[in-house]
Every structure is written in C-alpha cells, then in structure tokens.
PDB file of C-alpha atoms in Angstrom:
ATOM      1  CA  MET A 260      36.328  25.119  -5.010  1.00 75.00           C
ATOM      2  CA  TYR A 261      32.861  24.516  -6.439  1.00 83.00           C
ATOM      3  CA  LYS A 262      34.294  21.992  -8.906  1.00 86.00           C
ATOM      4  CA  ILE A 263      36.004  20.036  -6.096  1.00 84.00           C
ATOM      5  CA  VAL A 264      32.770  19.889  -4.070  1.00 79.00           C
ATOM      6  CA  SER A 265      30.885  18.755  -7.171  1.00 83.00           C
ATOM      7  CA  ILE A 266      33.387  15.955  -7.806  1.00 85.00           C
ATOM      8  CA  LEU A 267      33.225  14.843  -4.156  1.00 82.00           C
ATOM      9  CA  LYS A 268      29.428  14.708  -4.321  1.00 82.00           C
ATOM     10  CA  GLN A 269      29.635  12.503  -7.396  1.00 86.00           C
ATOM     11  CA  ILE A 270      32.144  10.009  -6.001  1.00 89.00           C
ATOM     12  CA  MET A 271      30.749   9.917  -2.445  1.00 89.00           C
ATOM     13  CA  PRO A 272      28.413   6.910  -3.055  1.00 90.00           C
ATOM     14  CA  PHE A 273      31.287   4.875  -4.453  1.00 93.00           C
ATOM     15  CA  LEU A 274      33.559   5.807  -1.546  1.00 91.00           C
ATOM     16  CA  ILE A 275      30.905   4.986   1.075  1.00 91.00           C
ATOM     17  CA  THR A 276      30.329   1.574  -0.490  1.00 93.00           C
ATOM     18  CA  LEU A 277      34.031   0.821  -0.658  1.00 93.00           C
ATOM     19  CA  PHE A 278      34.561   2.002   2.927  1.00 93.00           C
ATOM     20  CA  LEU A 279      31.720  -0.121   4.322  1.00 91.00           C
ATOM     21  CA  TRP A 280      32.937  -3.184   2.463  1.00 92.00           C
ATOM     22  CA  ARG A 281      36.520  -2.756   3.697  1.00 92.00           C
ATOM     23  CA  LEU A 282      35.310  -2.220   7.278  1.00 90.00           C
ATOM     24  CA  ALA A 283      34.551  -5.911   7.664  1.00 86.00           C
ATOM     25  CA  ILE A 284      34.428  -6.974  11.316  1.00 88.00           C
ATOM     26  CA  TYR A 285      32.961 -10.352  12.260  1.00 86.00           C
ATOM     27  CA  PHE A 286      30.198  -9.236  14.633  1.00 86.00           C
ATOM     28  CA  TRP A 287      29.414  -5.733  13.332  1.00 89.00           C
ATOM     29  CA  ASN A 288      29.964  -6.136   9.604  1.00 90.00           C
ATOM     30  CA  PRO A 289      30.579  -9.756   8.563  1.00 92.00           C
ATOM     31  CA  ALA A 290      31.892 -10.049   4.996  1.00 90.00           C
ATOM     32  CA  GLY A 291      31.269  -6.323   4.516  1.00 91.00           C
ATOM     33  CA  ILE A 292      27.505  -6.795   4.422  1.00 94.00           C
ATOM     34  CA  LEU A 293      26.887  -3.184   5.474  1.00 93.00           C
ATOM     35  CA  CYS A 294      27.759  -2.113   1.962  1.00 94.00           C
ATOM     36  CA  LEU A 295      24.335  -3.468   0.944  1.00 94.00           C
ATOM     37  CA  ILE A 296      22.892  -0.229   2.337  1.00 95.00           C
ATOM     38  CA  PRO A 297      24.508   2.147  -0.190  1.00 94.00           C
ATOM     39  CA  VAL A 298      24.267  -0.488  -2.933  1.00 95.00           C
ATOM     40  CA  PHE A 299      20.501  -0.687  -2.481  1.00 94.00           C
ATOM     41  CA  TYR A 300      20.017   3.051  -1.911  1.00 94.00           C
ATOM     42  CA  TYR A 301      22.065   4.310  -4.850  1.00 93.00           C
ATOM     43  CA  THR A 302      20.750   1.687  -7.242  1.00 92.00           C
ATOM     44  CA  PHE A 303      17.028   1.781  -6.500  1.00 90.00           C
ATOM     45  CA  VAL A 304      16.035   4.812  -4.415  1.00 89.00           C
ATOM     46  CA  ARG A 305      18.400   7.466  -5.741  1.00 89.00           C
ATOM     47  CA  PRO A 306      19.825   5.922  -8.904  1.00 90.00           C
ATOM     48  CA  ILE A 307      23.261   7.006 -10.008  1.00 90.00           C
ATOM     49  CA  LYS A 308      24.570   6.396 -13.498  1.00 87.00           C
ATOM     50  CA  ASN A 309      26.648   3.178 -13.718  1.00 88.00           C
ATOM     51  CA  PHE A 310      26.138   2.353 -10.039  1.00 93.00           C
ATOM     52  CA  ALA A 311      24.177  -0.821 -10.814  1.00 92.00           C
ATOM     53  CA  ILE A 312      27.297  -2.489 -12.208  1.00 95.00           C
ATOM     54  CA  PHE A 313      29.281  -1.293  -9.186  1.00 95.00           C
ATOM     55  CA  GLY A 314      26.572  -2.642  -6.864  1.00 95.00           C
ATOM     56  CA  LEU A 315      26.544  -5.977  -8.688  1.00 95.00           C
ATOM     57  CA  PHE A 316      30.297  -6.228  -8.219  1.00 96.00           C
ATOM     58  CA  PHE A 317      30.041  -5.537  -4.487  1.00 95.00           C
ATOM     59  CA  CYS A 318      27.248  -8.077  -4.061  1.00 95.00           C
ATOM     60  CA  PHE A 319      29.575 -10.567  -5.709  1.00 95.00           C
ATOM     61  CA  LEU A 320      32.353  -9.552  -3.284  1.00 94.00           C
ATOM     62  CA  ILE A 321      30.027 -10.105  -0.311  1.00 94.00           C
ATOM     63  CA  ASP A 322      29.177 -13.550  -1.681  1.00 94.00           C
ATOM     64  CA  TYR A 323      32.854 -14.302  -2.175  1.00 94.00           C
ATOM     65  CA  ARG A 324      33.824 -13.273   1.355  1.00 92.00           C
ATOM     66  CA  SER A 325      30.982 -15.170   2.996  1.00 90.00           C
ATOM     67  CA  ASP A 326      31.314 -18.310   0.821  1.00 89.00           C
ATOM     68  CA  LEU A 327      27.849 -18.018  -0.670  1.00 88.00           C
ATOM     69  CA  ALA A 328      27.297 -19.170  -4.231  1.00 88.00           C
ATOM     70  CA  LEU A 329      26.120 -15.874  -5.767  1.00 92.00           C
ATOM     71  CA  PHE A 330      23.272 -15.524  -3.255  1.00 94.00           C
ATOM     72  CA  TRP A 331      23.263 -11.742  -2.728  1.00 94.00           C
ATOM     73  CA  THR A 332      24.191 -11.191  -6.364  1.00 95.00           C
ATOM     74  CA  CYS A 333      21.150 -13.138  -7.582  1.00 96.00           C
ATOM     75  CA  LEU A 334      18.887 -11.430  -5.041  1.00 95.00           C
ATOM     76  CA  TYR A 335      20.194  -8.045  -6.199  1.00 95.00           C
ATOM     77  CA  CYS A 336      19.562  -8.959  -9.852  1.00 95.00           C
ATOM     78  CA  LEU A 337      16.059 -10.128  -8.956  1.00 93.00           C
ATOM     79  CA  CYS A 338      15.334  -6.854  -7.169  1.00 91.00           C
ATOM     80  CA  TYR A 339      16.759  -4.949 -10.143  1.00 90.00           C
ATOM     81  CA  ALA A 340      14.415  -6.860 -12.459  1.00 89.00           C
ATOM     82  CA  ILE A 341      11.447  -6.155 -10.178  1.00 85.00           C
ATOM     83  CA  ASN A 342      12.409  -2.481 -10.175  1.00 83.00           C
ATOM     84  CA  GLY A 343      12.038  -2.557 -13.959  1.00 79.00           C
ATOM     85  CA  PHE A 344       8.261  -2.795 -13.480  1.00 76.00           C
ATOM     86  CA  GLN A 345       7.957   0.906 -12.659  1.00 68.00           C
ATOM     87  CA  ASN A 346       4.237   0.991 -13.390  1.00 63.00           C
ATOM     88  CA  HIS A 347       3.539  -1.256 -10.374  1.00 67.00           C
ATOM     89  CA  ILE A 348       6.409  -0.640  -7.967  1.00 67.00           C
ATOM     90  CA  ASP A 349       8.213   2.684  -7.685  1.00 71.00           C
ATOM     91  CA  PHE A 350      11.145   2.640  -5.284  1.00 73.00           C
ATOM     92  CA  GLN A 351      12.055   6.285  -5.843  1.00 75.00           C
ATOM     93  CA  HIS A 352       8.790   7.788  -4.647  1.00 74.00           C
ATOM     94  CA  THR A 353       8.252   5.951  -1.375  1.00 78.00           C
ATOM     95  CA  ASN A 354       8.251   7.291   2.161  1.00 80.00           C
ATOM     96  CA  ASN A 355      11.269   7.210   4.494  1.00 81.00           C
ATOM     97  CA  ASN A 356      13.762   6.615   1.660  1.00 85.00           C
ATOM     98  CA  ALA A 357      12.240   3.179   0.945  1.00 87.00           C
ATOM     99  CA  ILE A 358      13.322   1.654   4.242  1.00 91.00           C
ATOM    100  CA  PHE A 359      10.473  -0.856   4.171  1.00 91.00           C
ATOM    101  CA  ILE A 360      11.476  -2.037   0.699  1.00 90.00           C
ATOM    102  CA  PHE A 361      15.077  -2.345   1.909  1.00 93.00           C
ATOM    103  CA  MET A 362      13.901  -4.319   4.930  1.00 94.00           C
ATOM    104  CA  THR A 363      11.960  -6.615   2.587  1.00 93.00           C
ATOM    105  CA  PHE A 364      15.048  -7.052   0.408  1.00 94.00           C
ATOM    106  CA  ILE A 365      17.420  -7.998   3.225  1.00 96.00           C
ATOM    107  CA  GLY A 366      14.708  -9.804   5.192  1.00 95.00           C
ATOM    108  CA  THR A 367      14.051 -12.105   2.268  1.00 95.00           C
ATOM    109  CA  GLY A 368      17.757 -12.795   1.969  1.00 95.00           C
ATOM    110  CA  PHE A 369      18.268 -13.517   5.660  1.00 95.00           C
ATOM    111  CA  PHE A 370      15.119 -15.649   5.785  1.00 95.00           C
ATOM    112  CA  LEU A 371      16.361 -17.794   2.907  1.00 94.00           C
ATOM    113  CA  LEU A 372      19.795 -18.078   4.521  1.00 92.00           C
ATOM    114  CA  THR A 373      18.201 -19.134   7.806  1.00 93.00           C
ATOM    115  CA  ILE A 374      16.059 -21.773   6.099  1.00 94.00           C
ATOM    116  CA  TYR A 375      19.021 -23.040   4.072  1.00 89.00           C
ATOM    117  CA  GLY A 376      21.239 -23.766   7.060  1.00 86.00           C
ATOM    118  CA  PHE A 377      18.921 -23.807  10.039  1.00 90.00           C
ATOM    119  CA  SER A 378      20.456 -23.637  13.469  1.00 92.00           C
ATOM    120  CA  TRP A 379      19.653 -21.454  16.440  1.00 94.00           C
ATOM    121  CA  THR A 380      22.973 -19.678  16.108  1.00 92.00           C
ATOM    122  CA  ASN A 381      22.302 -18.947  12.467  1.00 91.00           C
ATOM    123  CA  LEU A 382      18.803 -17.699  13.291  1.00 94.00           C
ATOM    124  CA  VAL A 383      20.053 -15.310  15.984  1.00 94.00           C
ATOM    125  CA  ASN A 384      22.935 -14.116  13.803  1.00 93.00           C
ATOM    126  CA  ASN A 385      20.651 -13.394  10.831  1.00 93.00           C
ATOM    127  CA  LEU A 386      18.102 -11.672  13.064  1.00 96.00           C
ATOM    128  CA  TRP A 387      20.879  -9.502  14.508  1.00 95.00           C
ATOM    129  CA  LEU A 388      22.152  -8.586  11.034  1.00 94.00           C
ATOM    130  CA  PHE A 389      18.637  -7.782   9.850  1.00 96.00           C
ATOM    131  CA  LEU A 390      18.067  -5.425  12.775  1.00 96.00           C
ATOM    132  CA  TRP A 391      21.528  -3.878  12.472  1.00 95.00           C
ATOM    133  CA  LEU A 392      21.175  -3.175   8.736  1.00 95.00           C
ATOM    134  CA  SER A 393      17.663  -1.802   9.217  1.00 94.00           C
ATOM    135  CA  VAL A 394      18.824   0.587  11.940  1.00 95.00           C
ATOM    136  CA  LEU A 395      21.861   1.796   9.990  1.00 93.00           C
ATOM    137  CA  TYR A 396      19.902   2.378   6.780  1.00 94.00           C
ATOM    138  CA  THR A 397      18.381   5.635   8.025  1.00 91.00           C
ATOM    139  CA  PRO A 398      21.643   7.383   9.052  1.00 92.00           C
ATOM    140  CA  VAL A 399      23.264   6.554   5.701  1.00 88.00           C
ATOM    141  CA  THR A 400      20.321   7.941   3.737  1.00 88.00           C
ATOM    142  CA  VAL A 401      20.031  11.030   5.945  1.00 87.00           C
ATOM    143  CA  LEU A 402      23.767  11.643   5.505  1.00 85.00           C
ATOM    144  CA  ASP A 403      23.305  11.462   1.748  1.00 82.00           C
ATOM    145  CA  ASN A 404      20.415  13.937   1.833  1.00 80.00           C
ATOM    146  CA  TRP A 405      22.503  16.276   4.002  1.00 81.00           C
ATOM    147  CA  VAL A 406      25.494  16.119   1.649  1.00 76.00           C
ATOM    148  CA  LYS A 407      23.333  16.634  -1.447  1.00 73.00           C
ATOM    149  CA  SER A 408      21.770  19.814  -0.045  1.00 69.00           C
TER     150      SER A 408
END
C-alpha cells in the first residue's frame, strides 16, 4: 500500500497538468491555460526531476491550441533562464508558494498579448484570465502541500 501511495505522489503533478490541459473550456480554461499553474509550480517552486521538459511541452501545446507562435513556450524558457540565476532570485524560498512571481510571469504574458492585439475585448479577456489564474494558483499549491504531507 505504501508503494502505491508513493507512486501516486510522484505522478500526481503530471496528472494534474494533463487534467487541466484537457479540461479546456472557452470561458473558464481557454486552450488549457490553467495548466500553467502546475507547470510553473512544479518547475520553479517545487522542482520535480524531468518536469521542465514536460512543462515545455505543455506550453507548446497551449501555444498550438491558441494559435500563438511559441509565445508561452518562449516566456517559459525565459523564466527558466532567469531561475538559473539562483544567487539573485530564488523561487523556492519565497512566501505564499511564490504567488507574486507567478502573477508576474502570467501578467507579463497577458500584458504582451494585450499590447500585441489591442482591443477592449482582448483587454477584458486577458484581465479575466489573469485574475482567474491568480485565484486558482493558491488552491492548487495548497492541495499539493496537503498531498505531500
């Protein structure tokens, strides 16, 4: 029984990411963008071995579904490169599971998308997605901390 629980704890981040990407609904989760939450969390805040490649693949899938030319993939790679400077920025030892860093990550992306194709509808949609992802970040990270303990 202990071995089964251990295996489930190891594959849980991958399953959550896959579930959130497949749960694509236009208003609540367009192009599966909610999977950015576990991708960010398990790559930068609580790193898991080989999850960066998995996260890169899912950023590519979000770009593919939303017809963006590698936008989230490049932003993810940029954040991964910034995370390499551990002497200046340390994502793992921040308060509130690095929610402010996550908000900066997605906020930068939505700001650039709003500037790229400015319209009031696009502005409201990106603002809604920013707020929705920021609110849902905490329950996903709390769920992970609960499962790990």
